[in-house]
Amino acid sequence: MATKKKMDFETSVSRLDEIVSLLERGDAPLEEAMALFEEGAKLLKECTGLLDKAEQKVTLLTAGEDGQPQEKAFQEEG
């Protein structure tokens, strides 16, 4: 069984857009539509995971008391 190479975020989003367009047209047979839906759900999960990882890496740079840049972990306001 061949293993699929993981797509990068941009490629995954592009494929997800393509899947949504195909499903919105509504002319795919049921079996094909279900396969597309499953593929789309997997891509959505992967993209969400990649976004979560990216968000965890984001840091804010603020000026410290001495005026030098100081890293601070990004926290969503709310």
Short mmCIF file of C-alpha atoms in Angstrom, two decimals:
data_model
loop_
_atom_site.label_atom_id
_atom_site.label_comp_id
_atom_site.label_asym_id
_atom_site.label_seq_id
_atom_site.Cartn_x
_atom_site.Cartn_y
_atom_site.Cartn_z
CA MET A 1 0.00 0.00 0.00
CA ALA A 2 1.47 3.33 -1.05
CA THR A 3 1.52 6.12 1.51
CA LYS A 4 0.25 9.52 0.45
CA LYS A 5 2.55 12.47 0.89
CA LYS A 6 0.98 15.06 3.19
CA MET A 7 -0.03 18.24 1.42
CA ASP A 8 1.05 21.62 2.68
CA PHE A 9 -1.57 24.01 4.05
CA GLU A 10 -2.09 25.97 0.85
CA THR A 11 -2.46 22.84 -1.29
CA SER A 12 -4.89 21.36 1.22
CA VAL A 13 -7.04 24.50 1.25
CA SER A 14 -7.02 24.60 -2.55
CA ARG A 15 -8.17 20.97 -2.72
CA LEU A 16 -10.81 21.66 -0.07
CA ASP A 17 -12.15 24.56 -2.17
CA GLU A 18 -12.26 22.24 -5.18
CA ILE A 19 -14.19 19.61 -3.20
CA VAL A 20 -16.70 22.18 -1.96
CA SER A 21 -17.28 23.38 -5.52
CA LEU A 22 -17.82 19.83 -6.76
CA LEU A 23 -20.28 19.08 -3.98
CA GLU A 24 -22.15 22.37 -4.43
CA ARG A 25 -22.73 21.56 -8.10
CA GLY A 26 -24.65 18.52 -6.93
CA ASP A 27 -24.08 16.41 -10.03
CA ALA A 28 -21.73 13.83 -8.49
CA PRO A 29 -23.18 10.34 -7.93
CA LEU A 30 -23.89 9.55 -4.28
CA GLU A 31 -20.89 7.25 -3.84
CA GLU A 32 -18.51 9.85 -5.33
CA ALA A 33 -20.10 12.64 -3.27
CA MET A 34 -19.59 10.63 -0.08
CA ALA A 35 -15.94 9.98 -0.97
CA LEU A 36 -15.43 13.70 -1.64
CA PHE A 37 -17.13 14.58 1.64
CA GLU A 38 -14.87 12.19 3.56
CA GLU A 39 -11.77 13.59 1.85
CA GLY A 40 -12.91 17.11 2.65
CA ALA A 41 -13.51 16.27 6.31
CA LYS A 42 -9.98 14.83 6.59
CA LEU A 43 -8.48 17.90 4.90
CA LEU A 44 -10.43 20.22 7.19
CA LYS A 45 -9.12 18.38 10.26
CA GLU A 46 -5.53 18.58 8.96
CA CYS A 47 -5.84 22.29 8.13
CA THR A 48 -7.32 23.05 11.54
CA GLY A 49 -4.43 21.20 13.17
CA LEU A 50 -1.89 23.15 11.14
CA LEU A 51 -3.56 26.45 12.07
CA ASP A 52 -3.57 25.49 15.75
CA LYS A 53 0.15 24.71 15.62
CA ALA A 54 0.86 28.01 13.87
CA GLU A 55 -1.14 29.95 16.44
CA GLN A 56 0.84 28.35 19.24
CA LYS A 57 4.07 29.58 17.66
CA VAL A 58 2.95 33.19 17.36
CA THR A 59 4.57 35.55 19.82
CA LEU A 60 4.10 39.22 20.43
CA LEU A 61 7.08 41.52 20.60
CA THR A 62 6.65 44.29 23.13
CA ALA A 63 9.04 46.88 24.47
CA GLY A 64 10.44 45.98 27.88
CA GLU A 65 11.20 48.49 30.61
CA ASP A 66 14.63 49.07 29.10
CA GLY A 67 13.11 49.67 25.66
CA GLN A 68 14.46 46.43 24.24
CA PRO A 69 12.12 44.01 22.44
CA GLN A 70 10.66 41.41 24.72
CA GLU A 71 8.88 38.25 23.55
CA LYS A 72 5.52 37.43 25.03
CA ALA A 73 3.32 34.43 24.23
CA PHE A 74 0.32 35.27 22.08
CA GLN A 75 -2.98 35.03 23.94
CA GLU A 76 -6.30 35.66 22.29
CA GLU A 77 -8.20 38.51 23.89
CA GLY A 78 -11.73 37.95 24.95
#
